Coordinates of C-alpha atoms and ligand atoms in Angstrom, one line a residue:
M254 CA -1.0 22.3 -45.3
V255 CA -2.3 25.1 -47.2
E256 CA -2.6 24.8 -51.1
A257 CA 0.5 25.6 -53.3
R258 CA -0.8 28.7 -56.2
K259 CA -0.6 27.5 -59.1
P260 CA 0.5 29.3 -62.3
T261 CA -2.4 29.5 -64.9
P262 CA -2.0 31.1 -68.4
M263 CA -2.3 34.7 -67.6
D264 CA 0.6 34.0 -64.5
D265 CA 2.2 32.4 -67.5
F266 CA 1.6 34.9 -70.5
L267 CA 1.8 38.2 -68.2
F268 CA 5.3 37.2 -66.9
D269 CA 6.6 36.5 -70.5
L270 CA 5.5 39.6 -71.5
R271 CA 6.3 41.7 -69.0
G272 CA 9.1 40.2 -67.2
Y273 CA 7.1 40.0 -63.8
L274 CA 4.1 39.3 -61.2
V275 CA 2.3 40.6 -58.3
L276 CA 0.7 38.3 -56.4
R277 CA -1.6 40.2 -53.9
Q278 CA -2.0 39.2 -50.2
A279 CA 1.0 36.6 -51.2
V280 CA 1.9 36.4 -47.4
G281 CA -0.8 36.4 -44.1
A282 CA -1.3 38.6 -41.2
E283 CA -0.2 36.5 -38.8
H284 CA 2.7 36.3 -40.8
L285 CA 3.4 38.9 -41.6
R286 CA 3.7 40.4 -37.8
R287 CA 5.9 37.4 -37.2
L288 CA 7.9 39.0 -39.3
N289 CA 8.0 42.2 -38.6
A290 CA 8.4 41.8 -35.2
A291 CA 11.7 39.7 -35.9
F292 CA 12.9 43.1 -38.0
D293 CA 11.9 45.0 -34.6
E294 CA 15.0 42.7 -32.6
F295 CA 17.6 43.1 -35.4
P296 CA 20.4 44.5 -33.6
K297 CA 21.9 47.4 -34.7
L298 CA 24.4 45.9 -37.2
Q299 CA 27.5 47.8 -39.1
P300 CA 28.0 46.7 -42.6
G301 CA 30.1 43.7 -42.5
Q302 CA 28.8 42.3 -39.1
W303 CA 27.8 39.3 -38.6
W304 CA 24.2 38.0 -36.2
G305 CA 24.8 34.3 -36.1
N306 CA 24.7 33.0 -39.3
S307 CA 23.3 36.9 -40.9
Q308 CA 25.7 39.5 -42.2
R309 CA 24.6 43.3 -42.6
R310 CA 26.0 43.7 -45.8
D311 CA 25.0 46.9 -47.9
Y312 CA 24.4 46.3 -52.1
T313 CA 25.3 50.0 -52.1
E314 CA 25.9 53.0 -49.9
T315 CA 22.2 54.3 -50.3
T316 CA 20.5 50.8 -49.6
G317 CA 20.1 51.1 -46.2
F318 CA 20.1 48.2 -44.2
E319 CA 20.8 44.4 -45.9
L320 CA 21.0 41.3 -43.9
H321 CA 22.0 38.7 -45.6
N322 CA 21.2 35.1 -45.3
C323 CA 18.6 36.6 -43.1
V324 CA 16.9 32.3 -43.9
E325 CA 19.1 32.3 -40.4
A326 CA 16.8 34.7 -38.5
G327 CA 14.0 32.2 -37.3
T328 CA 11.2 30.6 -38.1
P329 CA 9.3 33.8 -40.1
F330 CA 12.9 33.4 -42.2
E331 CA 11.8 29.9 -42.7
E332 CA 8.3 29.5 -43.8
L333 CA 9.2 32.3 -47.4
I334 CA 11.3 28.6 -48.3
D335 CA 8.8 27.2 -50.4
H336 CA 6.0 29.4 -49.5
P337 CA 2.6 28.0 -51.1
A338 CA 1.7 31.9 -52.5
W339 CA 5.1 31.4 -55.1
I340 CA 7.2 28.3 -55.2
D341 CA 5.4 26.3 -57.2
L342 CA 5.5 29.2 -59.7
L343 CA 9.2 29.4 -59.6
R344 CA 8.9 25.8 -60.1
R345 CA 8.1 26.8 -63.1
Y346 CA 10.1 29.6 -64.4
C347 CA 13.6 28.6 -63.2
G348 CA 12.9 25.7 -61.7
E349 CA 14.6 23.3 -64.6
Q350 CA 10.9 21.9 -64.6
D351 CA 11.1 18.3 -66.4
S352 CA 15.1 18.4 -66.9
Y353 CA 17.6 15.8 -64.9
V354 CA 18.5 18.9 -63.1
Q355 CA 15.2 19.6 -61.5
G356 CA 14.5 21.9 -58.8
L357 CA 14.8 25.2 -56.8
F358 CA 18.1 27.1 -55.0
I359 CA 17.7 30.0 -52.7
D360 CA 20.6 31.5 -53.4
E361 CA 20.4 35.2 -51.6
C362 CA 17.9 35.8 -49.0
I363 CA 18.0 39.4 -47.7
A364 CA 16.0 41.7 -45.3
S365 CA 16.2 45.2 -46.3
I366 CA 14.9 48.5 -44.1
R367 CA 15.5 51.0 -46.4
G368 CA 15.4 54.6 -44.6
P369 CA 14.6 58.6 -46.5
G370 CA 16.3 59.5 -49.0
G371 CA 17.6 55.9 -49.6
H372 CA 17.5 53.9 -53.2
H373 CA 18.8 50.8 -55.3
P374 CA 20.2 52.3 -59.1
V375 CA 18.8 50.6 -61.8
H376 CA 20.8 47.4 -63.0
S377 CA 20.4 44.6 -65.2
G378 CA 18.5 44.2 -68.5
G379 CA 18.5 41.3 -71.7
W380 CA 20.8 42.8 -73.3
R381 CA 23.9 41.9 -72.4
G382 CA 22.4 40.3 -69.7
A383 CA 24.4 37.2 -67.3
V384 CA 23.5 34.0 -68.1
R385 CA 22.8 33.7 -63.7
G386 CA 19.2 35.6 -64.2
Q387 CA 18.3 35.7 -68.2
Y388 CA 14.5 35.4 -69.5
R389 CA 13.7 32.5 -71.5
F390 CA 11.7 30.0 -72.6
A391 CA 11.6 27.5 -75.4
N392 CA 11.0 24.5 -76.6
G393 CA 7.5 24.6 -74.2
V394 CA 8.9 25.5 -71.3
F395 CA 10.7 28.3 -69.1
R396 CA 14.2 28.0 -68.6
C397 CA 14.5 31.2 -66.4
G398 CA 18.4 31.8 -64.3
Q399 CA 17.4 33.2 -60.9
C400 CA 13.5 35.1 -60.0
N401 CA 13.1 37.3 -57.4
I402 CA 10.3 37.5 -54.4
I403 CA 10.3 40.5 -53.0
L404 CA 7.8 40.9 -50.4
A405 CA 6.3 44.2 -48.9
L406 CA 5.9 43.7 -44.9
T407 CA 5.3 47.8 -45.2
D408 CA 3.0 50.0 -47.5
I409 CA 4.8 50.7 -50.8
G410 CA 3.0 54.2 -52.5
P411 CA 3.8 56.5 -53.5
G412 CA 7.6 58.4 -51.4
D413 CA 7.6 54.9 -49.8
G414 CA 10.6 53.8 -52.3
P415 CA 8.7 51.0 -54.4
T416 CA 10.8 48.3 -56.4
M417 CA 10.6 49.9 -60.1
V418 CA 11.3 47.6 -63.3
I419 CA 10.8 48.3 -66.9
P420 CA 8.6 46.1 -68.7
G421 CA 9.7 44.5 -71.2
S422 CA 13.3 44.9 -70.9
H423 CA 14.3 41.3 -69.9
K424 CA 13.6 40.8 -73.9
S425 CA 16.4 43.9 -74.7
N426 CA 18.0 43.3 -77.6
F427 CA 19.4 47.1 -77.3
P428 CA 20.8 49.1 -74.1
H429 CA 18.4 51.4 -72.6
P430 CA 20.0 54.6 -73.9
E431 CA 19.7 56.6 -70.6
A432 CA 20.2 54.3 -68.3
G433 CA 24.1 54.9 -67.8
N434 CA 24.1 57.4 -64.9
Y435 CA 21.3 55.9 -63.5
A436 CA 23.2 52.8 -63.1
R437 CA 26.0 54.6 -61.4
G438 CA 23.3 56.0 -58.7
D439 CA 21.1 58.6 -59.7
V440 CA 17.4 57.5 -58.6
M441 CA 15.4 55.4 -60.7
D442 CA 12.6 57.2 -60.7
T443 CA 12.8 59.5 -63.8
L444 CA 14.2 57.1 -66.0
P445 CA 12.4 57.0 -69.0
E446 CA 10.0 54.1 -69.7
A447 CA 10.9 52.9 -65.4
E448 CA 6.7 51.8 -63.4
P449 CA 6.8 51.7 -59.7
V450 CA 5.4 48.0 -58.7
W451 CA 2.9 49.4 -55.6
L452 CA 2.4 46.7 -53.1
Q453 CA 0.4 46.9 -49.7
K454 CA 2.2 44.7 -47.0
G455 CA 2.0 41.4 -47.1
D456 CA 2.0 41.5 -51.7
A457 CA 5.0 40.3 -53.4
V458 CA 6.6 40.9 -56.7
L459 CA 7.9 38.2 -58.7
F460 CA 10.2 39.0 -61.2
V461 CA 13.0 37.6 -63.6
D462 CA 16.6 39.4 -62.6
G463 CA 17.5 39.6 -66.1
L464 CA 14.1 42.7 -66.0
M465 CA 15.5 46.1 -65.5
H466 CA 14.5 47.0 -62.1
G467 CA 16.2 48.9 -59.0
G468 CA 14.5 50.9 -56.0
G469 CA 12.5 54.1 -56.1
A470 CA 13.6 56.8 -54.0
R471 CA 12.5 56.5 -50.3
T472 CA 11.8 60.5 -49.5
N473 CA 8.5 59.5 -46.9
A474 CA 10.1 59.6 -43.3
G475 CA 10.2 56.3 -41.1
E476 CA 10.7 52.3 -42.7
R477 CA 10.7 50.6 -45.9
R478 CA 10.7 47.3 -45.2
V479 CA 11.2 44.2 -47.0
I480 CA 12.2 40.5 -47.8
I481 CA 13.8 39.4 -50.9
Y482 CA 14.6 35.7 -51.4
R483 CA 16.4 35.3 -54.9
Y484 CA 15.5 31.5 -56.1
G485 CA 17.0 29.5 -59.5
P486 CA 18.1 26.3 -60.4
M487 CA 19.3 23.8 -58.4
W488 CA 22.0 23.7 -59.8
G489 CA 23.7 27.5 -58.4
S490 CA 26.0 28.7 -56.3
T491 CA 25.3 32.2 -53.4
R492 CA 26.6 35.1 -54.8
F493 CA 29.0 36.0 -51.6
G494 CA 29.4 32.6 -50.2
Y495 CA 27.2 32.2 -47.5
T496 CA 26.8 28.8 -45.8
Y497 CA 23.8 27.4 -44.1
S498 CA 24.3 26.6 -40.1
R499 CA 24.0 22.8 -39.6
E500 CA 21.5 24.1 -37.2
L501 CA 19.3 25.2 -39.7
L502 CA 19.4 22.1 -42.4
D503 CA 19.1 20.2 -39.5
R504 CA 15.9 21.9 -38.4
L505 CA 14.0 22.3 -41.6
T506 CA 11.4 20.2 -43.6
P507 CA 13.7 17.6 -46.2
E508 CA 11.8 19.9 -48.5
R509 CA 12.5 23.4 -47.2
R510 CA 16.6 21.2 -46.8
Q511 CA 16.0 20.5 -50.8
I512 CA 15.6 23.7 -51.2
L513 CA 18.9 25.8 -49.2
Q514 CA 20.6 22.6 -49.9
P515 CA 19.8 19.8 -53.1
V516 CA 23.3 19.1 -54.0
P517 CA 24.5 18.1 -50.0
P518 CA 28.3 17.6 -50.9
I519 CA 29.8 14.1 -51.2
G520 CA 33.5 12.7 -50.6
S521 CA 35.0 9.9 -49.6
G522 CA 33.1 7.2 -47.1
V523 CA 30.5 8.4 -48.1
D524 CA 27.4 6.6 -49.6
Y525 CA 26.0 7.6 -52.5
Ligands
AKG718 O1 15.3 46.9 -52.9 C1 14.4 47.3 -54.1 O2 13.2 47.4 -54.1 C2 15.0 46.3 -55.6 C3 16.4 45.5 -54.7 C4 16.5 45.2 -56.1 O3 17.0 45.8 -56.8 C5 17.5 43.8 -56.4 O4 17.4 42.5 -55.0 O5 18.2 43.6 -57.1

């Protein structure tokens, strides 16, 4: 059992300052190989089409192939649920630590393939941000809403369509004056103050969803492959209503199952 990476004072400082952290070499080569092999086996799905308990559901017409509920797509995806490279960071930032509702929940998990011409328009930011994705540190504890992991399965450099962020925008009290057209579909690459997050395969970026972010234009040939797991407090619910199959819940370790289903449903006749 690999020891989980513990949050450091520098993690806290940078996460608070910028709204994101880059986790270098988070996932090892053998696990990456199995994840990429699983991607190779994805069938050619149409938007809306189901594959087992996963569904292709592209966020926009430009984001490319996005397989939602990908934790149902096999063991390599299950192993990401409580991955030691990030799980303790998420517990700290969005797990309601030291409260009566301590714990995590994964409210979305997506396998994403983006080809040439693809991008993800900018969204979020502290200005009028949803509580669901808010950044909060108060009284000595983090109380963030959704925090995301984007894990690179391919190297992501210039032209590859990097995740882009505006550092510090999770605390913005004003709207970005030029974000309008970009939010409606322009590529984020030229948005003032937007920065690409360059990743090697196996690296991950952790960020609070309230940070302004998106995906820059993919101009190179070939595919950008990433996996997105969105964590939040254990009392959350899935954004689109996906549920986890009985088979999956039954085979998970208790720790993983607790993250997917922190509050099992009860009804008349069920002991508490
Ligand atoms: O595709 C990306 O790099 C960014 C994804 C994104 O904006 C999101 O997951 O909300």
